[in-house]
């Protein structure tokens, strides 16, 4: 933009981006013109407003730069095709809002909704077939009355709110240079890649993104040979091609590696400002999907596509930075004497303590439920892991004593925050060790100079989780600033002593949320209950937290990022989506049972029955032959599965008939999931018995290796 726009126009745009002025018509027209010329130069024929309805994906509607110009010369009317793109087309469009999830805020007869350019996220161009391309305009999506219908509006509001609160706190301790604070986000994306041909033969994978039946093969991940292993050639080809496409879109992809489970991989970018990082994560998912298709692979973002092996997450690395790019959560050499670090660090921990249930709600989806709270998954408890060093820092501040162990090492370290290890191998250079070890089981862990919100699901947009995290931290910063103001008294700025008084208070308050042990253990479930930390195991229960008075007050008053109707509409949409997801899964499983599983079993049974008839004709005592045993087992299992399918049909009908969406979600959770699990258990035994040639669904061993 700087290269193509007149200087004054560019300056105005930058001022607008910082929220200081709004764009006037002439400036918008000038930007639109430059954008069109730039885009057409790269093959663009169309433009689109690109936005994020509450579907965990993005939406777009393409319009050509085409206009028809009519002129009359000598009484002849001539129509000429010309290219146009005006400032108002750049700034705003009007999609039909009634066809997107709106939680009752829009009715079909008043369907107006608006998309408005989010100038903090750069325009980009994506290639389309036949050498053409499309200009993308990142947007927010709001209703006729200005209510947020999308994921982004609330995220942008939460960014502004946290910036205000942070700047206020910084000014209290004398950091008056900082005018704006931003939240930074680095999203690690985990996913599975499976052969597309095989995937097409599995209706469950195709429709639901996860296998509803299928037994775990003898070898899966127990040898721990997949993590960081060599990438298969087809996978490397896919991922590197996706990276090239993403670089072209301005997404700074950095890391790629094999994950723990067979067929599971991870990609991560360099972190960016949160809202932009969210846009880029959504683009990453889109691009991966498209590129995998070209390589005859299918990318699976579901959190738990395969039973019995690791699921996928989306680790949201989150921090706060000043407008000078200084990371506020960087502990530096002596964190115990760094008031800025201590305040923000403790505020984040306190935020999780106060509003952990909100974070739990933010990650509640039908698919992520299998990763948190359900069978075979860790409990739904949100706690914070700090690591040895920072735990000791907080304990020492709390107990008003010197810090043990660490300060001594810090003086000798080559790297800030590291200690030196002696490997007794003279040919190796000295290596430094991080002061915090890793804890893979924590849902929310401090990792060196940022927090890592690990419980976020691989399939969901990071937007809502980051929005609620921002809101919770913002509320904590406000509260801490109020306390600090009191302690500071008449002084211009708070002293380190003042800060320590307040920090100590909040270390004490938030102590129960800190947990350094194994989050997957039964002991933690019991310990958390003793500490009063909630264990929320189902989505409907988690959604309720949004409307819980304490949390609702934060989201609608203290940090007003939602209006009450917006929050209620979200609650409605979340419940509705949950019910729909479970009904789709249940109906898919019904089809699998009657069209694939039972027919396979019957075919095999027929062969065995014929063989028994033949053996009988030869005079063999068929009551003790192994065929008889197989025949009986197939009979028992198919009877049981058919019965359970009947139960599932009843549960589906019950949920379908329940008009109250919240009640329907609870019923879906309690009735549908349980029967589906029972069906699966029986089908998986059957799979082990039926001859492979009759089993029509590709098995785990084929899908994963
Ligand atoms: P891990 O070892 O946890 O797998 P990765 O290297 O895969 O780590 O990912 C770490 C992510 O954290 C990257 O996206 C990185 O850019 C991001 N990150 C680093 N520093 C910050 C920060 N200050 N704020 C937000 N994200 C950060
Ligand atoms: Mg990683």
XYZ file of C-alpha atoms and ligand atoms in Angstrom:
733
model
C 0.000 0.000 0.000
C 2.858 2.296 0.848
C 4.318 1.769 -2.628
C 1.121 2.292 -4.593
C -0.856 4.886 -2.631
C -0.248 8.651 -2.539
C 1.545 9.463 0.715
C -1.356 11.412 2.260
C -3.811 8.598 1.574
C -1.451 6.032 3.042
C -0.970 8.157 6.176
C -4.739 8.430 6.606
C -5.059 4.668 6.304
C -2.416 4.097 8.981
C -4.192 6.569 11.290
C -7.458 4.727 10.675
C -5.813 1.371 11.435
C -4.780 2.738 14.809
C -8.370 3.783 15.434
C -7.611 7.514 15.328
C -9.680 8.600 12.292
C -12.380 7.004 10.188
C -11.954 6.563 6.451
C -13.644 9.233 4.335
C -15.170 8.462 0.981
C -12.325 9.887 -1.136
C -9.656 7.965 0.786
C -11.637 4.727 0.526
C -12.077 5.246 -3.235
C -8.358 5.823 -3.668
C -7.498 2.674 -1.727
C -10.081 0.646 -3.633
C -8.688 1.820 -6.957
C -5.122 0.914 -5.978
C -6.275 -2.446 -4.623
C -8.077 -3.273 -7.874
C -5.110 -2.336 -10.041
C -2.805 -4.415 -7.853
C -5.175 -7.395 -7.788
C -5.973 -7.327 -11.526
C -2.265 -7.196 -12.237
C -2.067 -10.540 -10.448
C -4.941 -12.033 -12.419
C -7.871 -11.113 -10.166
C -11.264 -10.893 -11.845
C -13.348 -10.858 -8.654
C -13.333 -9.543 -5.109
C -14.931 -10.965 -2.015
C -15.666 -9.938 1.537
C -14.189 -12.762 3.618
C -15.658 -13.270 7.079
C -16.060 -15.709 9.941
C -19.618 -16.741 10.768
C -20.014 -18.902 13.874
C -19.288 -22.094 11.973
C -15.555 -22.466 12.744
C -14.851 -21.710 9.111
C -14.953 -18.764 6.722
C -17.499 -17.459 4.248
C -17.122 -15.650 0.925
C -19.251 -14.497 -1.996
C -17.452 -13.411 -5.151
C -18.358 -10.356 -7.250
C -16.668 -9.499 -10.528
C -15.042 -6.088 -10.995
C -17.474 -5.830 -13.888
C -19.798 -2.915 -14.567
C -21.769 -2.076 -17.674
C -21.578 1.449 -18.975
C -24.261 2.653 -21.338
C -23.571 5.563 -23.685
C -25.640 7.001 -26.497
C -23.927 8.326 -29.606
C -25.913 9.452 -32.649
C -29.012 7.916 -31.162
C -27.286 4.525 -30.832
C -27.064 2.958 -27.432
C -23.694 1.281 -26.768
C -23.057 -0.886 -23.743
C -19.424 -1.252 -22.719
C -17.995 -3.628 -20.125
C -15.676 -1.838 -17.725
C -13.815 -2.681 -14.516
C -14.897 -0.868 -11.381
C -14.360 -1.214 -7.669
C -15.441 1.621 -5.418
C -14.505 2.612 -1.904
C -17.935 1.668 -0.640
C -17.621 -1.805 -2.197
C -14.319 -2.188 -0.391
C -15.694 -1.003 2.931
C -19.030 -2.738 3.155
C -21.266 -5.441 1.668
C -24.621 -6.856 2.567
C -24.909 -10.647 2.697
C -28.140 -12.353 3.706
C -27.665 -12.922 7.438
C -30.546 -15.319 7.933
C -28.717 -18.251 6.353
C -25.854 -18.119 8.849
C -26.067 -19.206 12.483
C -27.579 -16.214 14.277
C -29.126 -17.712 17.379
C -32.469 -16.065 16.861
C -31.059 -12.559 16.398
C -32.176 -12.428 12.775
C -35.407 -13.698 11.394
C -35.722 -14.606 7.733
C -37.994 -11.678 6.942
C -35.481 -9.105 8.145
C -32.343 -10.731 6.936
C -30.046 -7.775 6.490
C -26.482 -8.222 7.718
C -23.327 -6.302 6.890
C -19.744 -7.239 6.305
C -17.313 -4.427 7.057
C -13.617 -4.314 6.136
C -11.317 -5.061 9.098
C -8.419 -2.809 8.170
C -6.090 -4.462 10.689
C -5.912 -7.581 8.515
C -4.236 -7.201 5.100
C -6.048 -7.795 1.811
C -4.809 -10.894 -0.015
C -5.200 -12.628 -3.350
C -5.980 -16.302 -3.870
C -5.580 -18.078 -7.182
C -8.657 -19.515 -8.855
C -8.864 -21.926 -11.851
C -7.908 -20.892 -15.427
C -5.205 -18.501 -14.273
C -7.681 -16.141 -12.613
C -7.612 -14.933 -9.029
C -9.800 -13.342 -6.356
C -9.111 -10.313 -4.129
C -9.988 -11.134 -0.504
C -11.104 -8.457 1.932
C -11.025 -9.639 5.582
C -14.207 -8.464 7.283
C -16.340 -8.484 10.401
C -19.964 -9.550 10.057
C -22.685 -7.687 11.951
C -26.452 -7.487 11.950
C -28.627 -4.598 10.825
C -28.551 -3.315 14.419
C -24.815 -3.743 14.821
C -24.853 -6.992 16.812
C -21.912 -9.316 16.178
C -22.904 -12.287 14.039
C -19.356 -13.533 13.632
C -16.255 -14.614 15.563
C -14.091 -11.638 14.772
C -16.055 -8.675 16.121
C -15.826 -9.903 19.706
C -12.152 -10.747 19.315
C -11.386 -7.212 18.122
C -13.425 -5.795 21.002
C -11.516 -7.965 23.475
C -8.212 -6.740 22.029
C -9.222 -3.138 22.587
C -10.443 -3.834 26.084
C -7.272 -5.623 27.136
C -5.178 -2.834 25.640
C -6.998 -0.208 27.728
C -6.673 -2.202 30.937
C -3.013 -3.008 30.287
C -2.072 0.579 29.473
C -3.765 1.763 32.661
C -1.804 -0.733 34.742
C 1.453 0.153 32.982
C 0.906 3.848 33.635
C 0.381 3.088 37.322
C 3.895 1.655 37.541
C 5.407 4.495 35.557
C 5.556 2.904 32.071
C 3.920 5.941 30.486
C 5.456 5.483 27.025
C 3.203 2.585 26.119
C 0.102 3.813 24.315
C -1.209 0.503 23.063
C -0.784 -3.126 24.004
C -1.463 -6.068 21.713
C -2.071 -9.737 22.337
C 0.122 -12.066 20.315
C -0.839 -15.532 19.172
C 1.077 -18.456 17.658
C -1.202 -21.344 16.709
C 0.154 -24.884 16.514
C -2.154 -26.867 14.252
C -2.331 -30.647 14.587
C -4.053 -32.852 12.020
C -4.176 -36.316 10.470
C -3.565 -37.111 6.821
C -5.139 -40.248 5.370
C -5.433 -41.615 1.870
C -8.365 -39.935 0.173
C -9.456 -43.088 -1.670
C -9.732 -45.048 1.566
C -11.444 -42.150 3.261
C -14.196 -42.106 0.634
C -15.003 -45.684 1.603
C -15.684 -44.608 5.202
C -18.929 -42.617 5.446
C -18.155 -41.797 9.084
C -14.817 -40.144 8.245
C -16.312 -38.404 5.251
C -19.405 -37.058 7.000
C -18.385 -36.722 10.653
C -14.618 -36.358 10.367
C -14.092 -39.211 12.798
C -14.436 -42.979 12.803
C -17.567 -44.117 14.634
C -16.402 -47.742 14.588
C -13.044 -49.433 14.131
C -10.761 -51.362 16.422
C -7.234 -50.328 17.281
C -4.595 -52.392 15.423
C -1.895 -54.305 17.349
C 0.697 -51.666 16.472
C -0.306 -48.044 16.782
C 1.744 -45.514 18.728
C 3.162 -47.624 21.550
C 6.696 -47.773 20.096
C 6.841 -43.976 20.176
C 8.483 -44.048 16.782
C 6.255 -41.570 14.973
C 6.811 -38.345 16.935
C 9.471 -36.264 15.147
C 10.024 -39.232 12.782
C 10.783 -38.836 9.106
C 7.815 -37.513 7.181
C 6.476 -39.797 4.467
C 7.265 -38.369 1.010
C 3.632 -37.738 0.063
C 3.063 -35.924 3.344
C 6.179 -33.795 2.990
C 5.126 -32.928 -0.572
C 1.702 -31.852 0.726
C 2.940 -29.836 3.655
C 5.694 -28.041 1.771
C 3.327 -27.171 -1.062
C 0.837 -25.850 1.485
C 3.616 -23.767 3.054
C 4.496 -22.194 -0.298
C 0.856 -21.294 -0.895
C 0.631 -19.878 2.604
C 3.782 -17.770 2.209
C 2.142 -16.232 -0.855
C -0.815 -15.269 1.351
C 1.499 -13.707 3.906
C 1.198 -16.508 6.474
C 4.625 -16.972 8.107
C 4.720 -20.784 8.408
C 7.751 -21.962 10.313
C 7.549 -25.442 11.822
C 6.427 -28.876 10.594
C 6.821 -32.284 12.189
C 5.351 -35.717 12.757
C 3.101 -35.894 15.812
C 2.672 -38.717 18.304
C 0.029 -40.830 16.548
C 0.585 -42.611 13.237
C -0.664 -40.399 10.405
C -0.636 -37.312 12.648
C 1.314 -34.118 11.897
C 1.715 -30.534 13.067
C 2.368 -27.181 11.425
C 3.029 -23.880 13.219
C 3.638 -20.303 12.076
C 5.635 -17.485 13.645
C 3.322 -15.709 16.078
C 1.495 -12.512 15.060
C -1.058 -10.086 16.456
C -3.947 -12.240 17.682
C -6.707 -11.349 15.201
C -4.341 -11.710 12.266
C -3.029 -15.012 13.637
C -6.623 -16.267 13.748
C -7.207 -15.253 10.110
C -4.002 -17.021 9.209
C -4.900 -20.178 11.079
C -8.211 -20.362 9.220
C -6.346 -19.873 5.943
C -3.883 -22.590 6.937
C -6.721 -25.050 7.425
C -8.288 -24.104 4.089
C -5.043 -24.336 2.158
C -4.061 -27.654 3.748
C -7.431 -29.083 2.839
C -7.054 -28.011 -0.784
C -3.444 -29.057 -1.219
C -3.992 -32.457 0.436
C -6.756 -33.097 -2.080
C -4.276 -32.547 -4.926
C -2.002 -35.173 -3.379
C -4.882 -37.649 -3.042
C -4.871 -37.218 0.710
C -7.593 -36.117 3.064
C -6.735 -33.823 5.950
C -8.653 -34.534 9.151
C -8.929 -31.731 11.683
C -11.285 -33.574 14.061
C -9.956 -33.741 17.620
C -10.374 -37.491 17.971
C -10.713 -39.191 14.597
C -9.436 -42.567 15.812
C -10.263 -44.362 19.014
C -7.396 -45.472 21.220
C -4.711 -43.224 19.735
C -3.819 -39.602 20.397
C -6.167 -36.849 19.356
C -5.316 -33.450 17.864
C -5.251 -30.047 19.480
C -4.621 -26.483 18.513
C -2.157 -25.092 21.016
C -2.737 -21.372 21.274
C 0.511 -19.711 22.361
C -0.563 -16.393 23.792
C 1.225 -13.378 25.166
C 0.928 -9.623 25.593
C 3.271 -7.182 23.965
C 3.779 -3.412 24.055
C 3.510 -1.257 20.939
C 7.328 -1.358 20.848
C 7.194 -5.121 20.410
C 8.406 -5.930 23.938
C 6.951 -9.178 25.235
C 5.479 -8.348 28.651
C 5.438 -12.014 29.692
C 9.174 -12.418 29.182
C 10.446 -13.105 32.731
C 13.906 -11.590 32.021
C 16.844 -12.348 34.304
C 15.331 -11.466 37.685
C 11.573 -11.852 37.364
C 11.104 -11.292 41.099
C 12.200 -7.666 40.701
C 10.396 -7.007 37.414
C 7.086 -5.375 38.430
C 5.659 -5.372 34.918
C 6.244 -9.085 34.410
C 4.954 -9.996 37.862
C 1.731 -8.018 37.478
C 0.794 -9.425 34.087
C 1.957 -12.933 34.909
C -0.052 -13.074 38.110
C -3.036 -11.390 36.412
C -3.154 -14.173 33.816
C -3.000 -16.879 36.478
C -5.698 -15.120 38.474
C -7.819 -14.799 35.321
C -7.733 -18.557 34.864
C -8.520 -19.013 38.542
C -11.565 -16.710 38.358
C -12.804 -17.604 34.901
C -11.378 -21.028 34.114
C -14.958 -22.154 33.524
C -15.215 -19.596 30.722
C -12.096 -20.999 29.119
C -13.671 -24.423 29.434
C -16.801 -23.105 27.690
C -14.668 -21.586 24.942
C -13.292 -24.955 23.935
C -16.508 -26.960 24.280
C -17.485 -28.534 20.962
C -18.967 -31.939 20.239
C -15.691 -33.055 18.687
C -13.344 -31.599 21.326
C -15.494 -33.275 23.981
C -13.720 -36.506 23.027
C -10.420 -34.888 23.969
C -11.538 -33.354 27.240
C -14.027 -34.687 29.668
C -15.271 -37.776 27.848
C -14.257 -41.436 27.937
C -10.601 -42.065 27.359
C -9.938 -38.334 27.651
C -8.396 -36.244 30.422
C -10.790 -34.555 32.866
C -12.416 -31.235 32.011
C -10.440 -29.311 34.625
C -8.679 -26.094 33.658
C -5.529 -25.486 35.721
C -2.247 -23.643 35.191
C 1.239 -25.150 34.963
C 4.172 -22.821 35.674
C 7.275 -25.017 35.930
C 9.822 -25.163 38.741
C 11.453 -21.786 38.341
C 8.386 -19.575 38.121
C 6.642 -21.568 40.795
C 9.601 -20.832 43.029
C 9.529 -17.146 42.044
C 5.884 -16.882 43.070
C 6.407 -18.876 46.252
C 9.348 -16.686 47.251
C 7.392 -13.484 46.575
C 4.469 -14.856 48.535
C 6.620 -15.928 51.488
C 8.761 -12.785 51.301
C 12.032 -14.664 51.127
C 15.058 -15.108 48.858
C 14.671 -17.295 45.795
C 16.148 -20.791 46.157
C 18.458 -22.525 43.683
C 17.885 -20.504 40.605
C 19.586 -17.148 41.070
C 22.985 -18.796 41.505
C 22.632 -20.701 38.237
C 21.423 -17.685 36.397
C 24.694 -15.889 36.912
C 26.647 -18.695 35.221
C 24.263 -19.251 32.359
C 25.181 -18.636 28.748
C 21.588 -18.048 27.789
C 19.241 -15.818 29.758
C 17.116 -18.063 31.884
C 19.230 -21.191 31.294
C 21.660 -23.298 33.326
C 24.736 -25.107 31.976
C 24.719 -28.883 31.677
C 27.953 -30.880 31.724
C 27.617 -33.854 29.390
C 31.212 -35.054 29.956
C 31.825 -35.102 26.213
C 34.602 -32.692 25.373
C 33.725 -32.431 21.678
C 30.253 -30.992 22.305
C 29.755 -27.289 22.770
C 28.363 -26.212 26.179
C 24.582 -26.445 26.151
C 22.138 -24.509 28.191
C 19.053 -25.882 29.790
C 15.671 -24.218 30.048
C 14.618 -23.499 33.574
C 11.171 -24.927 33.109
C 10.577 -28.480 32.041
C 7.584 -29.316 29.858
C 4.305 -30.701 31.075
C 2.325 -32.146 28.202
C -0.759 -32.824 30.281
C -1.552 -29.264 31.345
C -4.437 -27.487 29.575
C -2.819 -24.085 30.218
C 0.934 -23.973 30.632
C 3.540 -21.248 30.917
C 6.223 -22.064 28.355
C 9.181 -19.742 28.810
C 7.783 -16.373 27.752
C 4.146 -17.046 26.856
C 1.171 -19.069 28.009
C 0.081 -22.031 25.943
C -3.677 -22.671 25.949
C -3.514 -26.316 24.961
C -7.076 -27.430 25.472
C -8.274 -25.659 22.297
C -9.605 -28.140 19.727
C -7.798 -28.716 16.427
C -10.994 -28.205 14.439
C -12.311 -25.046 16.046
C -11.473 -21.468 15.181
C -9.062 -20.070 17.799
C -11.117 -16.886 17.830
C -13.628 -17.599 20.612
C -11.059 -19.195 22.983
C -8.705 -16.220 22.560
C -11.589 -13.753 22.948
C -12.625 -15.273 26.273
C -9.024 -15.556 27.454
C -8.532 -11.866 26.631
C -11.733 -10.981 28.465
C -10.740 -12.942 31.562
C -7.256 -11.415 31.643
C -8.676 -7.962 31.012
C -10.994 -8.307 34.010
C -8.065 -9.457 36.146
C -5.900 -6.523 35.001
C -8.701 -4.105 35.901
C -9.133 -5.610 39.335
C -5.401 -5.613 40.015
C -5.097 -2.007 38.812
C -7.845 -0.992 41.240
C -5.962 -2.628 44.120
C -2.665 -1.132 43.067
C -4.241 2.306 42.905
C -5.329 1.940 46.528
C -1.940 0.694 47.724
C -0.072 3.399 45.787
C -1.938 6.176 47.580
C -0.925 9.733 46.616
C 2.370 8.823 44.978
C 2.639 9.500 41.229
C 3.627 5.918 40.510
C 3.467 2.662 42.437
C 6.821 1.439 43.810
C 8.184 -2.101 43.485
C 7.130 -2.607 47.118
C 3.543 -1.543 46.294
C 3.509 -3.935 43.376
C 4.797 -6.773 45.528
C 2.042 -6.153 48.092
C -0.639 -6.466 45.424
C 1.054 -9.326 43.582
C 1.365 -11.233 46.864
C -2.357 -10.816 47.438
C -3.172 -12.277 44.027
C -0.633 -15.078 44.288
C -2.444 -16.187 47.436
C -5.909 -15.861 45.912
C -5.089 -17.791 42.763
C -3.009 -20.533 44.334
C -5.606 -23.323 43.937
C -5.459 -23.069 40.146
C -1.737 -23.922 40.018
C -1.023 -27.581 39.374
C 2.328 -29.050 38.405
C 1.444 -32.760 38.397
C -0.193 -35.162 35.961
C -3.486 -33.643 34.816
C -4.670 -36.983 33.440
C -4.566 -38.757 36.814
C -7.490 -39.701 39.020
C -5.699 -38.068 41.989
C -5.971 -34.706 40.263
C -9.719 -35.130 39.811
C -10.028 -35.651 43.562
C -7.539 -32.938 44.471
C -9.245 -30.408 42.170
C -12.585 -31.165 43.825
C -10.998 -30.492 47.231
C -9.624 -27.189 45.924
C -12.996 -26.224 44.477
C -11.749 -26.157 40.879
C -14.592 -27.155 38.539
C -14.428 -30.336 36.490
C -16.814 -29.752 33.598
C -17.191 -32.940 31.643
C -19.864 -32.183 29.060
C -20.523 -29.485 26.475
C -24.044 -28.545 27.651
C -22.629 -28.044 31.158
C -19.754 -25.969 29.763
C -22.043 -23.767 27.636
C -24.036 -22.865 30.748
C -20.959 -21.105 32.132
C -21.444 -18.342 29.555
C -24.697 -17.322 31.203
C -23.555 -17.927 34.763
C -24.057 -14.538 36.501
C -20.387 -14.088 37.499
C -19.069 -14.828 34.032
C -21.873 -13.095 32.176
C -21.165 -9.918 34.125
C -17.541 -9.979 32.992
C -18.428 -10.487 29.344
C -21.245 -7.958 29.153
C -20.354 -5.300 31.751
C -16.807 -5.332 33.158
C -15.265 -6.116 29.769
C -18.187 -5.375 27.471
C -17.328 -7.503 24.477
C -20.813 -8.955 24.105
C -24.238 -7.453 24.581
C -26.605 -9.668 26.558
C -28.562 -10.631 23.391
C -25.279 -11.449 21.617
C -24.218 -13.738 24.437
C -27.607 -15.408 24.585
C -27.530 -15.931 20.853
C -24.089 -17.546 21.142
C -25.365 -19.818 23.856
C -28.230 -20.808 21.611
C -25.984 -21.401 18.602
C -23.545 -23.512 20.614
C -26.294 -25.753 21.951
C -27.931 -26.007 18.552
C -24.672 -26.907 16.845
C -23.955 -29.533 19.479
C -27.342 -31.177 18.943
C -26.971 -31.109 15.167
C -23.485 -32.600 15.336
C -24.642 -35.482 17.508
C -27.708 -36.141 15.355
C -25.546 -36.255 12.241
C -23.209 -38.722 13.943
C -26.065 -40.880 15.196
C -27.721 -41.010 11.787
C -24.402 -41.831 10.138
C -23.839 -44.681 12.576
C -27.340 -46.043 11.924
C -26.509 -46.146 8.221
C -23.140 -47.775 8.834
C -24.748 -50.500 10.907
C -27.548 -51.365 8.529
C -25.744 -50.871 5.227
C -22.199 -51.974 5.986
C -21.679 -53.794 9.250
C -24.674 -56.102 9.500
C -24.536 -57.073 5.784
C -20.806 -57.921 6.119
C -21.522 -60.090 9.140
C -24.446 -61.840 7.419
C -22.396 -62.619 4.330
C -19.742 -64.244 6.425
C -22.344 -66.064 8.479
C -23.864 -67.409 5.280
C -20.539 -68.864 4.216
C -20.055 -70.488 7.604
C -23.582 -71.851 7.653
C -23.063 -73.405 4.226
C -19.839 -74.924 5.384
C -21.595 -76.376 8.444
C -24.276 -77.915 6.209
C -21.542 -79.497 4.100
C -19.683 -80.814 7.144
C -22.904 -82.240 8.502
C -23.557 -83.993 5.176
C -20.091 -85.589 5.455
C -21.040 -86.955 8.861
C -18.925 -84.533 10.987
C -20.302 -83.715 14.440
C -20.910 -80.010 13.895
C -21.730 -79.219 17.507
C -18.021 -79.039 18.380
C -16.382 -77.606 15.221
C -14.880 -74.078 15.453
C -17.233 -72.855 12.721
C -20.110 -73.367 15.112
C -18.506 -71.094 17.686
C -17.987 -68.317 15.105
C -21.579 -68.730 13.917
C -22.905 -68.328 17.455
C -20.744 -65.285 18.179
C -21.828 -63.538 14.986
C -25.428 -64.345 15.840
C -25.144 -62.896 19.340
C -23.283 -59.758 18.248
C -25.552 -58.928 15.324
C -28.597 -59.387 17.558
C -27.107 -57.091 20.182
C -26.075 -54.472 17.604
C -29.525 -54.498 16.022
C -31.121 -54.015 19.438
C -28.799 -51.131 20.233
C -29.543 -49.568 16.867
C -33.188 -49.594 17.945
C -32.193 -47.771 21.146
C -30.253 -45.236 19.113
C -33.281 -44.626 16.907
C -35.370 -43.965 19.994
C -32.780 -41.562 21.408
C -32.602 -39.706 18.090
C -36.380 -39.433 17.938
C -36.479 -38.148 21.510
C -33.884 -35.460 20.806
C -35.595 -34.517 17.549
C -38.881 -34.040 19.360
C -37.389 -31.903 22.123
C -38.126 -28.317 21.180
C -36.122 -26.680 23.989
C -32.630 -26.581 22.516
C -30.817 -26.635 25.871
C -32.770 -29.679 26.993
C -32.164 -31.287 23.605
C -28.408 -30.788 24.046
C -28.489 -32.444 27.459
C -30.507 -35.356 26.124
C -28.173 -35.728 23.160
C -25.242 -35.878 25.534
C -26.755 -38.404 27.897
C -28.705 -40.587 25.510
C -27.053 -40.547 22.105
C -23.368 -40.673 23.056
C -23.802 -43.620 25.393
C -25.632 -45.825 22.900
C -23.166 -44.903 20.170
C -20.326 -46.059 22.412
C -22.048 -49.350 23.149
C -22.684 -49.990 19.473
C -19.052 -49.290 18.753
C -17.813 -51.715 21.399
C -19.856 -54.539 19.870
C -19.025 -53.650 16.281
C -15.321 -53.587 17.117
C -15.519 -57.135 18.489
C -17.412 -58.194 15.385
C -14.732 -56.638 13.181
C -12.175 -58.972 14.775
C -14.323 -62.024 13.992
C -15.594 -61.405 10.452
C -13.260 -62.503 7.649
C -11.407 -59.533 6.224
C -12.688 -60.117 2.703
C -16.254 -59.521 3.891
C -15.544 -56.420 5.977
C -16.420 -53.572 3.647
C -15.043 -50.653 5.711
C -11.301 -49.886 5.474
C -9.721 -50.678 8.846
C -7.446 -48.615 11.073
C -4.435 -50.614 9.892
C -5.173 -49.520 6.312
C -6.067 -45.934 7.139
C -3.153 -45.186 9.429
C -0.196 -46.986 7.881
P 6.273 -26.445 20.869
O 7.652 -26.745 21.272
O 5.388 -26.038 22.003
O 5.663 -27.489 19.971
P 6.324 -24.734 18.493
O 7.651 -24.213 18.043
O 5.699 -25.813 17.698
O 6.459 -25.095 20.041
O 5.289 -23.539 18.568
C 5.421 -22.480 19.442
C 4.545 -21.354 18.940
O 4.566 -20.301 19.904
C 5.011 -20.744 17.619
O 3.917 -20.485 16.805
C 5.664 -19.449 18.106
O 5.696 -18.440 17.116
C 4.740 -19.077 19.239
N 5.258 -18.020 20.127
C 6.523 -17.781 20.510
N 6.595 -16.640 21.244
C 5.336 -16.140 21.337
C 4.755 -14.982 21.942
N 5.459 -14.114 22.602
N 3.416 -14.822 21.797
C 2.670 -15.709 21.131
N 3.170 -16.794 20.557
C 4.480 -17.023 20.636
Mg 4.788 -27.744 18.503
